[in-house]
Amino acid sequence: MKGHCILSHGFESGPGASKVTALAEVAERMGYSHERPDYTDLDGRQEVTPLGDVPARIARLLTLVDAAARRGPVVLAGSSLGAYISGFVSLQVPVAGLYFMAPPVVMAGALPMPAADVPTAIIHGWHDELIPAAQVVAWAGSRAARLLLVNDSHRLSDHVQASAEAFAALLAALVMPA
């Protein structure tokens, strides 16, 4: 295996969601192992935050990334809240790359989305009703990240294949140790 991909779903979604499933298929085809953590039990805990138990999401992902990084290179990918927690965790455990779908680069009551300085690719909808495209353009520009803007909404449901292709391009561009 070239490395391990951890694919985090968004708020009120699940590990079987179409976007993370498409990314898992890409990872496997390209010689990466992969896993899709399930955060659905945490999403309903809106007494913690309006987006569920975000600290527990971060802790769960951190445990998985820490274990995977002991075995080899790790690539984190996430959709919406899954992108935010992936970026957050990438500052705590070394990762080889990051892939974000509809990332909430600015959230009320939270710091701007943090992320390690590693190869990063993003897909975002021009018509995202939750996260303005201009915020993502500015965030991506400050990092020189690869950014694909598409004619879609927050769910990116019309661009699952484009998302998978952009993820494949990121994986292909990563230089992994032999």
Short mmCIF file of C-alpha atoms in Angstrom, two decimals:
data_model
loop_
_atom_site.label_atom_id
_atom_site.label_comp_id
_atom_site.label_asym_id
_atom_site.label_seq_id
_atom_site.Cartn_x
_atom_site.Cartn_y
_atom_site.Cartn_z
CA MET A 1 0.00 0.00 0.00
CA LYS A 2 1.15 3.52 -0.80
CA GLY A 3 -0.47 4.97 2.30
CA HIS A 4 -3.73 5.20 4.18
CA CYS A 5 -6.67 7.54 3.52
CA ILE A 6 -9.10 8.49 6.28
CA LEU A 7 -12.32 9.87 4.80
CA SER A 8 -14.54 11.87 7.17
CA HIS A 9 -18.19 12.53 6.40
CA GLY A 10 -20.01 15.78 7.11
CA PHE A 11 -22.55 16.70 9.77
CA GLU A 12 -25.76 14.66 9.62
CA SER A 13 -24.29 12.45 6.90
CA GLY A 14 -22.59 9.09 7.30
CA PRO A 15 -19.71 6.86 6.24
CA GLY A 16 -21.83 5.46 3.40
CA ALA A 17 -22.42 8.90 1.85
CA SER A 18 -21.87 9.09 -1.90
CA LYS A 19 -18.88 11.45 -1.79
CA VAL A 20 -16.79 9.55 0.77
CA THR A 21 -17.76 6.27 -0.92
CA ALA A 22 -16.47 7.62 -4.24
CA LEU A 23 -13.22 8.68 -2.56
CA ALA A 24 -12.80 5.25 -0.98
CA GLU A 25 -13.11 3.67 -4.43
CA VAL A 26 -10.43 6.04 -5.77
CA ALA A 27 -8.09 5.30 -2.86
CA GLU A 28 -8.43 1.56 -3.35
CA ARG A 29 -7.93 1.78 -7.11
CA MET A 30 -4.76 3.84 -6.56
CA GLY A 31 -3.21 1.45 -4.05
CA TYR A 32 -4.15 3.12 -0.77
CA SER A 33 -5.84 1.49 2.17
CA HIS A 34 -8.75 3.51 3.54
CA GLU A 35 -11.31 3.86 6.27
CA ARG A 36 -14.45 5.90 6.80
CA PRO A 37 -15.05 6.72 10.46
CA ASP A 38 -18.65 6.92 11.62
CA TYR A 39 -19.50 10.10 13.52
CA THR A 40 -23.30 9.74 13.34
CA ASP A 41 -23.55 9.00 17.06
CA LEU A 42 -21.94 12.38 17.78
CA ASP A 43 -24.04 14.49 15.41
CA GLY A 44 -27.15 14.24 17.58
CA ARG A 45 -25.36 15.64 20.62
CA GLN A 46 -26.34 19.22 19.86
CA GLU A 47 -26.28 20.10 23.55
CA VAL A 48 -22.47 20.18 23.13
CA THR A 49 -22.46 22.45 20.04
CA PRO A 50 -25.04 23.14 17.32
CA LEU A 51 -22.98 20.76 15.14
CA GLY A 52 -22.96 17.93 17.66
CA ASP A 53 -20.01 16.82 19.74
CA VAL A 54 -17.23 18.33 17.62
CA PRO A 55 -14.53 17.79 20.30
CA ALA A 56 -15.39 14.07 20.36
CA ARG A 57 -15.25 13.97 16.53
CA ILE A 58 -11.77 15.47 16.68
CA ALA A 59 -10.68 13.02 19.38
CA ARG A 60 -12.00 10.04 17.41
CA LEU A 61 -10.22 11.13 14.24
CA LEU A 62 -7.00 11.92 16.13
CA THR A 63 -6.92 8.40 17.56
CA LEU A 64 -7.36 6.88 14.09
CA VAL A 65 -4.78 9.15 12.44
CA ASP A 66 -2.24 8.57 15.19
CA ALA A 67 -2.55 4.79 14.78
CA ALA A 68 -2.42 4.98 10.97
CA ALA A 69 0.60 7.31 10.96
CA ARG A 70 2.58 4.69 12.89
CA ARG A 71 2.11 2.35 9.90
CA GLY A 72 2.91 4.82 7.12
CA PRO A 73 1.82 7.94 5.24
CA VAL A 74 -1.69 9.26 5.86
CA VAL A 75 -3.95 11.38 3.65
CA LEU A 76 -6.98 13.02 5.25
CA ALA A 77 -10.13 13.87 3.32
CA GLY A 78 -13.34 15.33 4.60
CA SER A 79 -16.64 16.81 3.61
CA SER A 80 -17.86 19.97 5.37
CA LEU A 81 -17.45 19.37 9.13
CA GLY A 82 -15.34 16.33 8.22
CA ALA A 83 -13.01 18.73 6.38
CA TYR A 84 -12.78 21.03 9.40
CA ILE A 85 -11.83 18.24 11.80
CA SER A 86 -9.38 16.80 9.25
CA GLY A 87 -7.63 20.15 9.00
CA PHE A 88 -7.56 20.49 12.78
CA VAL A 89 -6.08 17.02 13.28
CA SER A 90 -3.51 17.54 10.51
CA LEU A 91 -1.70 19.98 12.80
CA GLN A 92 -1.33 17.31 15.49
CA VAL A 93 -0.17 14.26 13.50
CA PRO A 94 1.95 14.40 10.33
CA VAL A 95 -0.07 13.83 7.16
CA ALA A 96 1.01 13.62 3.51
CA GLY A 97 -1.94 15.48 2.01
CA LEU A 98 -5.38 16.96 2.57
CA TYR A 99 -8.55 16.88 0.47
CA PHE A 100 -11.52 19.05 1.40
CA MET A 101 -15.06 19.07 0.01
CA ALA A 102 -17.16 22.16 0.88
CA PRO A 103 -14.85 23.10 3.76
CA PRO A 104 -16.19 25.46 6.44
CA VAL A 105 -13.11 27.68 6.47
CA VAL A 106 -14.96 30.17 8.68
CA MET A 107 -17.48 29.00 11.30
CA ALA A 108 -19.24 31.12 13.90
CA GLY A 109 -17.63 30.67 17.29
CA ALA A 110 -14.57 28.83 15.92
CA LEU A 111 -11.15 29.78 14.67
CA PRO A 112 -10.65 29.87 10.90
CA MET A 113 -10.12 26.31 9.67
CA PRO A 114 -6.60 25.25 10.59
CA ALA A 115 -4.59 22.86 8.43
CA ALA A 116 -1.06 21.60 8.04
CA ASP A 117 1.11 23.03 5.29
CA VAL A 118 0.94 19.97 3.03
CA PRO A 119 -0.37 19.45 -0.51
CA THR A 120 -4.05 20.38 -0.35
CA ALA A 121 -6.89 20.16 -2.85
CA ILE A 122 -10.42 21.51 -2.45
CA ILE A 123 -13.72 21.22 -4.30
CA HIS A 124 -16.40 23.77 -3.49
CA GLY A 125 -19.72 24.86 -4.94
CA TRP A 126 -20.18 28.35 -6.29
CA HIS A 127 -23.72 28.26 -4.87
CA ASP A 128 -22.89 26.80 -1.45
CA GLU A 129 -25.68 28.08 0.77
CA LEU A 130 -23.69 27.55 3.99
CA ILE A 131 -20.12 28.52 3.11
CA PRO A 132 -19.60 31.41 0.69
CA ALA A 133 -17.28 30.51 -2.17
CA ALA A 134 -15.35 33.76 -1.65
CA GLN A 135 -14.27 32.58 1.83
CA VAL A 136 -12.93 29.34 0.39
CA VAL A 137 -11.18 31.13 -2.48
CA ALA A 138 -9.42 33.42 0.01
CA TRP A 139 -8.46 30.52 2.30
CA ALA A 140 -7.18 28.40 -0.60
CA GLY A 141 -5.30 31.36 -2.06
CA SER A 142 -3.48 32.03 1.20
CA ARG A 143 -2.17 28.45 1.05
CA ALA A 144 -1.73 28.09 -2.73
CA ALA A 145 -4.05 25.06 -2.52
CA ARG A 146 -5.51 23.46 -5.62
CA LEU A 147 -9.14 24.65 -5.84
CA LEU A 148 -11.94 23.42 -8.08
CA LEU A 149 -15.07 25.58 -8.02
CA VAL A 150 -18.17 23.96 -9.50
CA ASN A 151 -21.74 24.97 -10.29
CA ASP A 152 -23.27 23.27 -7.27
CA SER A 153 -24.56 23.73 -3.72
CA HIS A 154 -23.08 22.69 -0.36
CA ARG A 155 -23.87 19.01 -0.88
CA LEU A 156 -21.94 18.88 -4.18
CA SER A 157 -24.40 16.18 -5.25
CA ASP A 158 -24.01 17.01 -8.95
CA HIS A 159 -20.23 16.70 -8.74
CA VAL A 160 -19.49 13.43 -6.98
CA GLN A 161 -17.47 12.21 -9.98
CA ALA A 162 -15.59 15.52 -10.28
CA SER A 163 -14.78 15.28 -6.59
CA ALA A 164 -13.44 11.75 -7.01
CA GLU A 165 -11.32 12.88 -9.97
CA ALA A 166 -9.88 15.82 -8.00
CA PHE A 167 -9.02 13.45 -5.13
CA ALA A 168 -7.33 11.08 -7.58
CA ALA A 169 -5.27 13.98 -8.95
CA LEU A 170 -4.14 14.87 -5.42
CA LEU A 171 -3.16 11.28 -4.65
CA ALA A 172 -1.31 10.99 -7.96
CA ALA A 173 0.66 14.17 -7.21
CA LEU A 174 1.80 13.05 -3.74
CA VAL A 175 5.33 11.77 -3.46
CA MET A 176 5.17 8.83 -1.08
CA PRO A 177 8.22 7.10 0.40
CA ALA A 178 9.05 3.79 -1.25
#
